[in-house]
mmCIF file of C-alpha atoms and ligand atoms in Angstrom:
data_model
loop_
_atom_site.group_PDB
_atom_site.id
_atom_site.type_symbol
_atom_site.label_atom_id
_atom_site.label_comp_id
_atom_site.label_asym_id
_atom_site.label_seq_id
_atom_site.Cartn_x
_atom_site.Cartn_y
_atom_site.Cartn_z
ATOM 1 C CA MET X 529 82.811 69.669 155.537
ATOM 2 C CA SER X 530 80.716 67.666 153.067
ATOM 3 C CA VAL X 531 81.382 64.053 152.025
ATOM 4 C CA HIS X 532 83.789 64.880 149.193
ATOM 5 C CA ILE X 533 84.786 68.492 149.936
ATOM 6 C CA ALA X 534 86.796 69.420 153.032
ATOM 7 C CA ALA X 535 85.891 73.138 153.058
ATOM 8 C CA LYS X 536 84.342 74.940 156.005
ATOM 9 C CA ALA X 537 81.174 77.015 155.639
ATOM 10 C CA GLY X 538 82.102 80.270 153.908
ATOM 11 C CA ASP X 539 85.306 78.908 152.329
ATOM 12 C CA ILE X 540 83.746 78.670 148.857
ATOM 13 C CA ALA X 541 82.605 81.689 146.822
ATOM 14 C CA GLU X 542 79.061 82.015 145.420
ATOM 15 C CA THR X 543 80.557 81.905 141.926
ATOM 16 C CA ILE X 544 82.678 78.953 140.875
ATOM 17 C CA LEU X 545 84.553 77.731 137.805
ATOM 18 C CA LEU X 546 84.443 73.982 137.189
ATOM 19 C CA PRO X 547 87.205 72.386 135.115
ATOM 20 C CA GLY X 548 87.140 68.572 134.898
ATOM 21 C CA ASP X 549 90.848 68.254 135.652
ATOM 22 C CA PRO X 550 91.871 69.163 139.245
ATOM 23 C CA LEU X 551 95.324 70.237 138.033
ATOM 24 C CA ARG X 552 93.556 72.653 135.677
ATOM 25 C CA ALA X 553 91.809 74.043 138.777
ATOM 26 C CA LYS X 554 95.248 74.589 140.372
ATOM 27 C CA PHE X 555 96.588 76.200 137.200
ATOM 28 C CA ILE X 556 93.554 78.528 136.941
ATOM 29 C CA ALA X 557 93.844 79.534 140.602
ATOM 30 C CA GLU X 558 97.603 80.173 140.370
ATOM 31 C CA THR X 559 97.420 81.977 137.013
ATOM 32 C CA TYR X 560 94.307 84.124 137.288
ATOM 33 C CA LEU X 561 93.337 84.543 140.969
ATOM 34 C CA SER X 562 94.915 86.566 143.809
ATOM 35 C CA ASP X 563 94.955 85.757 147.554
ATOM 36 C CA VAL X 564 94.386 82.066 146.791
ATOM 37 C CA THR X 565 93.633 79.409 149.421
ATOM 38 C CA CYS X 566 93.207 75.697 148.713
ATOM 39 C CA TYR X 567 90.043 74.434 150.446
ATOM 40 C CA ASN X 568 89.969 70.866 149.161
ATOM 41 C CA GLU X 569 92.405 68.021 148.566
ATOM 42 C CA VAL X 570 90.036 65.092 149.203
ATOM 43 C CA ARG X 571 90.640 62.443 146.489
ATOM 44 C CA GLY X 572 93.020 64.908 144.843
ATOM 45 C CA MET X 573 89.989 66.849 143.550
ATOM 46 C CA LEU X 574 91.513 70.241 144.245
ATOM 47 C CA GLY X 575 89.410 73.316 145.059
ATOM 48 C CA PHE X 576 90.608 76.907 145.517
ATOM 49 C CA THR X 577 89.146 80.283 146.426
ATOM 50 C CA GLY X 578 90.693 83.616 145.508
ATOM 51 C CA THR X 579 89.792 86.966 143.987
ATOM 52 C CA TYR X 580 89.566 88.074 140.365
ATOM 53 C CA GLN X 581 89.457 91.833 139.820
ATOM 54 C CA GLY X 582 88.424 92.202 143.462
ATOM 55 C CA LYS X 583 85.569 89.681 143.356
ATOM 56 C CA ARG X 584 85.648 86.367 145.228
ATOM 57 C CA VAL X 585 85.718 83.385 142.861
ATOM 58 C CA SER X 586 86.339 79.679 143.502
ATOM 59 C CA VAL X 587 87.545 76.969 141.168
ATOM 60 C CA GLN X 588 86.863 73.278 141.712
ATOM 61 C CA GLY X 589 87.872 70.154 139.768
ATOM 62 C CA THR X 590 84.912 67.911 138.998
ATOM 63 C CA GLY X 591 86.433 64.779 137.435
ATOM 64 C CA MET X 592 85.058 63.265 134.235
ATOM 65 C CA GLY X 593 81.502 62.158 133.496
ATOM 66 C CA THR X 594 78.072 62.849 134.962
ATOM 67 C CA PRO X 595 78.395 60.768 138.175
ATOM 68 C CA SER X 596 81.556 62.617 139.176
ATOM 69 C CA ILE X 597 80.438 66.177 138.373
ATOM 70 C CA ALA X 598 77.044 65.480 140.001
ATOM 71 C CA ILE X 599 78.744 64.692 143.330
ATOM 72 C CA TYR X 600 80.628 67.997 143.393
ATOM 73 C CA VAL X 601 77.760 70.129 142.081
ATOM 74 C CA ASN X 602 75.311 68.651 144.616
ATOM 75 C CA GLU X 603 77.666 69.380 147.499
ATOM 76 C CA LEU X 604 78.690 72.834 146.233
ATOM 77 C CA ILE X 605 75.072 73.964 145.966
ATOM 78 C CA ARG X 606 73.526 72.171 148.946
ATOM 79 C CA GLU X 607 76.334 72.421 151.510
ATOM 80 C CA TYR X 608 78.166 75.585 150.450
ATOM 81 C CA GLY X 609 75.456 77.775 148.886
ATOM 82 C CA VAL X 610 77.129 78.157 145.484
ATOM 83 C CA LYS X 611 74.881 80.144 143.109
ATOM 84 C CA ASN X 612 76.742 80.540 139.804
ATOM 85 C CA LEU X 613 78.523 77.534 138.301
ATOM 86 C CA ILE X 614 80.565 77.848 135.113
ATOM 87 C CA ARG X 615 82.048 74.677 133.640
ATOM 88 C CA VAL X 616 85.202 75.283 131.598
ATOM 89 C CA GLY X 617 86.167 72.273 129.511
ATOM 90 C CA THR X 618 86.920 70.764 126.134
ATOM 91 C CA CYS X 619 84.786 68.936 123.607
ATOM 92 C CA GLY X 620 84.944 67.076 120.326
ATOM 93 C CA GLY X 621 83.607 69.088 117.349
ATOM 94 C CA MET X 622 80.532 67.647 115.562
ATOM 95 C CA GLN X 623 79.845 70.099 112.701
ATOM 96 C CA GLU X 624 81.897 71.077 109.638
ATOM 97 C CA HIS X 625 81.607 74.770 110.525
ATOM 98 C CA VAL X 626 82.871 74.158 114.077
ATOM 99 C CA HIS X 627 86.669 74.027 114.043
ATOM 100 C CA VAL X 628 89.246 72.926 116.570
ATOM 101 C CA ARG X 629 90.210 75.869 118.835
ATOM 102 C CA ASP X 630 86.707 77.426 118.471
ATOM 103 C CA VAL X 631 84.672 78.135 121.603
ATOM 104 C CA ILE X 632 81.202 76.665 122.209
ATOM 105 C CA LEU X 633 78.673 78.079 124.671
ATOM 106 C CA ALA X 634 76.373 75.167 125.518
ATOM 107 C CA GLN X 635 72.786 76.410 125.301
ATOM 108 C CA ALA X 636 71.413 72.924 126.055
ATOM 109 C CA ALA X 637 72.647 69.356 126.478
ATOM 110 C CA CYS X 638 71.443 66.075 124.948
ATOM 111 C CA THR X 639 72.640 62.915 126.630
ATOM 112 C CA ASP X 640 72.924 59.142 126.549
ATOM 113 C CA SER X 641 73.234 59.133 130.356
ATOM 114 C CA SER X 642 70.355 57.354 132.079
ATOM 115 C CA MET X 643 70.502 59.621 135.145
ATOM 116 C CA ASN X 644 67.545 61.816 134.173
ATOM 117 C CA ARG X 645 65.523 58.822 132.941
ATOM 118 C CA HIS X 646 65.605 57.577 136.537
ATOM 119 C CA VAL X 647 64.907 60.998 138.031
ATOM 120 C CA PHE X 648 61.969 61.765 135.712
ATOM 121 C CA GLY X 649 60.453 58.266 135.574
ATOM 122 C CA GLY X 650 61.267 57.639 131.904
ATOM 123 C CA TYR X 651 60.254 61.111 130.662
ATOM 124 C CA ASP X 652 62.780 63.527 129.185
ATOM 125 C CA PHE X 653 63.964 66.721 130.849
ATOM 126 C CA ALA X 654 65.630 69.409 128.688
ATOM 127 C CA PRO X 655 68.707 70.681 130.559
ATOM 128 C CA ILE X 656 69.440 74.290 129.542
ATOM 129 C CA ALA X 657 71.972 76.996 130.388
ATOM 130 C CA SER X 658 71.209 80.048 132.506
ATOM 131 C CA PHE X 659 70.104 82.675 129.990
ATOM 132 C CA GLU X 660 71.854 85.437 131.965
ATOM 133 C CA LEU X 661 75.210 83.660 132.076
ATOM 134 C CA LEU X 662 74.858 82.626 128.434
ATOM 135 C CA LYS X 663 74.047 86.181 127.328
ATOM 136 C CA SER X 664 76.893 87.630 129.361
ATOM 137 C CA ALA X 665 79.442 85.065 128.078
ATOM 138 C CA TYR X 666 78.242 85.573 124.503
ATOM 139 C CA GLU X 667 78.653 89.367 124.735
ATOM 140 C CA ARG X 668 82.150 88.996 126.192
ATOM 141 C CA GLY X 669 83.152 86.470 123.537
ATOM 142 C CA VAL X 670 81.930 88.826 120.778
ATOM 143 C CA GLU X 671 83.903 91.715 122.342
ATOM 144 C CA LYS X 672 87.042 89.570 122.250
ATOM 145 C CA GLY X 673 86.395 88.518 118.650
ATOM 146 C CA LEU X 674 86.363 84.787 119.442
ATOM 147 C CA ASN X 675 85.291 82.151 116.930
ATOM 148 C CA MET X 676 82.310 81.194 119.023
ATOM 149 C CA HIS X 677 79.208 79.019 118.566
ATOM 150 C CA VAL X 678 76.073 78.860 120.699
ATOM 151 C CA GLY X 679 73.857 75.790 120.619
ATOM 152 C CA ASN X 680 73.150 72.239 121.605
ATOM 153 C CA ILE X 681 75.829 69.811 122.785
ATOM 154 C CA PHE X 682 75.945 66.094 123.595
ATOM 155 C CA SER X 683 76.937 64.948 127.109
ATOM 156 C CA SER X 684 77.976 61.345 126.595
ATOM 157 C CA ASP X 685 78.796 58.628 129.098
ATOM 158 C CA MET X 686 81.209 57.150 126.538
ATOM 159 C CA PHE X 687 84.453 58.694 125.393
ATOM 160 C CA TYR X 688 85.218 55.573 123.335
ATOM 161 C CA ARG X 689 82.342 54.176 121.252
ATOM 162 C CA ASP X 690 82.123 51.415 118.619
ATOM 163 C CA ASP X 691 78.732 52.446 117.245
ATOM 164 C CA THR X 692 78.761 56.030 115.928
ATOM 165 C CA SER X 693 75.131 56.046 114.731
ATOM 166 C CA VAL X 694 73.997 58.206 117.672
ATOM 167 C CA THR X 695 76.639 60.879 117.149
ATOM 168 C CA GLN X 696 75.894 60.879 113.403
ATOM 169 C CA LEU X 697 72.187 61.403 114.055
ATOM 170 C CA LEU X 698 72.905 64.172 116.535
ATOM 171 C CA MET X 699 75.129 65.870 113.934
ATOM 172 C CA LYS X 700 72.111 65.896 111.565
ATOM 173 C CA TYR X 701 70.136 67.599 114.326
ATOM 174 C CA GLY X 702 72.771 70.344 114.586
ATOM 175 C CA VAL X 703 74.517 69.303 117.795
ATOM 176 C CA LEU X 704 77.806 71.201 117.954
ATOM 177 C CA GLY X 705 80.088 69.114 120.119
ATOM 178 C CA VAL X 706 80.473 66.217 122.536
ATOM 179 C CA GLU X 707 81.661 66.277 126.143
ATOM 180 C CA MET X 708 80.688 64.317 129.252
ATOM 181 C CA GLU X 709 79.262 66.483 132.063
ATOM 182 C CA THR X 710 76.896 69.316 131.159
ATOM 183 C CA THR X 711 73.572 67.447 131.329
ATOM 184 C CA ALA X 712 74.150 66.803 135.046
ATOM 185 C CA LEU X 713 75.310 70.359 135.731
ATOM 186 C CA TYR X 714 72.291 71.981 134.040
ATOM 187 C CA THR X 715 69.791 69.541 135.566
ATOM 188 C CA LEU X 716 71.081 70.120 139.102
ATOM 189 C CA ALA X 717 71.160 73.882 138.565
ATOM 190 C CA ALA X 718 67.457 73.695 137.562
ATOM 191 C CA LYS X 719 66.636 71.513 140.564
ATOM 192 C CA TYR X 720 68.167 73.985 143.016
ATOM 193 C CA GLY X 721 67.261 77.224 141.200
ATOM 194 C CA VAL X 722 70.840 78.376 140.582
ATOM 195 C CA ASN X 723 72.709 79.485 137.449
ATOM 196 C CA ALA X 724 74.919 77.279 135.303
ATOM 197 C CA LEU X 725 76.800 77.601 132.027
ATOM 198 C CA THR X 726 79.267 75.399 130.149
ATOM 199 C CA ILE X 727 81.992 76.994 128.029
ATOM 200 C CA LEU X 728 84.027 74.594 125.890
ATOM 201 C CA THR X 729 86.978 74.772 123.567
ATOM 202 C CA VAL X 730 87.009 72.303 120.693
ATOM 203 C CA SER X 731 90.044 70.066 121.275
ATOM 204 C CA ASP X 732 89.397 67.361 118.665
ATOM 205 C CA HIS X 733 86.952 66.734 115.837
ATOM 206 C CA LEU X 734 84.673 63.757 115.185
ATOM 207 C CA LEU X 735 84.227 64.570 111.473
ATOM 208 C CA THR X 736 87.632 65.833 110.394
ATOM 209 C CA GLY X 737 89.832 63.940 112.871
ATOM 210 C CA GLU X 738 91.696 67.209 113.580
ATOM 211 C CA GLU X 739 93.382 67.542 116.953
ATOM 212 C CA THR X 740 94.944 70.498 118.722
ATOM 213 C CA THR X 741 98.571 70.680 119.793
ATOM 214 C CA SER X 742 99.205 71.411 123.462
ATOM 215 C CA GLU X 743 100.376 74.931 122.492
ATOM 216 C CA GLU X 744 97.116 75.592 120.589
ATOM 217 C CA ARG X 745 95.079 74.205 123.492
ATOM 218 C CA GLN X 746 96.882 76.643 125.796
ATOM 219 C CA THR X 747 95.995 79.694 123.616
ATOM 220 C CA THR X 748 92.336 78.751 123.257
ATOM 221 C CA PHE X 749 92.160 77.844 126.911
ATOM 222 C CA LYS X 750 93.384 81.365 127.772
ATOM 223 C CA GLU X 751 90.637 82.939 125.601
ATOM 224 C CA MET X 752 87.965 80.726 127.135
ATOM 225 C CA MET X 753 89.194 81.523 130.652
ATOM 226 C CA GLU X 754 89.045 85.261 130.023
ATOM 227 C CA VAL X 755 85.411 84.919 128.897
ATOM 228 C CA ALA X 756 84.593 82.651 131.861
ATOM 229 C CA LEU X 757 86.214 84.934 134.453
ATOM 230 C CA ASP X 758 84.690 88.106 133.009
ATOM 231 C CA THR X 759 81.298 86.375 133.029
ATOM 232 C CA ALA X 760 81.874 85.189 136.605
ATOM 233 C CA ILE X 761 82.446 88.685 137.968
ATOM 234 C CA HIS X 762 79.531 90.388 136.174
HETATM 235 N N1 ADE I 1323 86.094 65.980 125.456
HETATM 236 C C1 ADE I 1323 86.969 66.401 124.514
HETATM 237 N N2 ADE I 1323 86.845 65.668 123.393
HETATM 238 C C2 ADE I 1323 85.875 64.750 123.630
HETATM 239 C C3 ADE I 1323 85.290 63.722 122.872
HETATM 240 N N3 ADE I 1323 85.708 63.486 121.638
HETATM 241 N N4 ADE I 1323 84.320 62.966 123.441
HETATM 242 C C4 ADE I 1323 83.930 63.208 124.692
HETATM 243 N N5 ADE I 1323 84.434 64.165 125.474
HETATM 244 C C5 ADE I 1323 85.400 64.939 124.941
#
């Protein structure tokens, strides 16, 4: 057992899906996995292990924001030997050509989080996706005919912001969408020499103000999950 995860050694698979919402983790486990066991209920941050097409896969809620995901990713890698971590989440669209319901594969993550400033003594670190996971997810998304984008995203500490000058500047630099966790995931994956990828569906839009209905979110979520699971088992 680690500080925030009640699993025993061996309870968690080498490959894990990471939704922010623990109830999403439960839904994913119940909908897509067979022979499911729940290994964590600490703080309601549910974690499950099961099989997908015969391969062992886990799914763990991470909560929102870099401090929360960093706790779970640290413990998953250091205490449970997890090697492949795939975040499945939502983001706000930041380009005209990126539409709600599209899928974004996060190649890299900008941030306003100060976490890496502390770690790297004021210098910048460029957190990037695992090329192998990115390539595999991209190929699977193309096969499925998804409206998919690959590129830079923004991991922000603020969901609500008064001053939009930063997001406007990042839009000029081609950043595709905003979420709140990937910078920490990619930095920790680099630190420990493991593989990480973030796959996002666009749930709302900073430029157009578009939002998705819960039914639309469900359809896009299904497409993203199929790409994530197929990537996880290859
Ligand atoms: N996740 C989904 N939409 C978001 C937004 N607009 N900002 C930050 N995180 C998000």
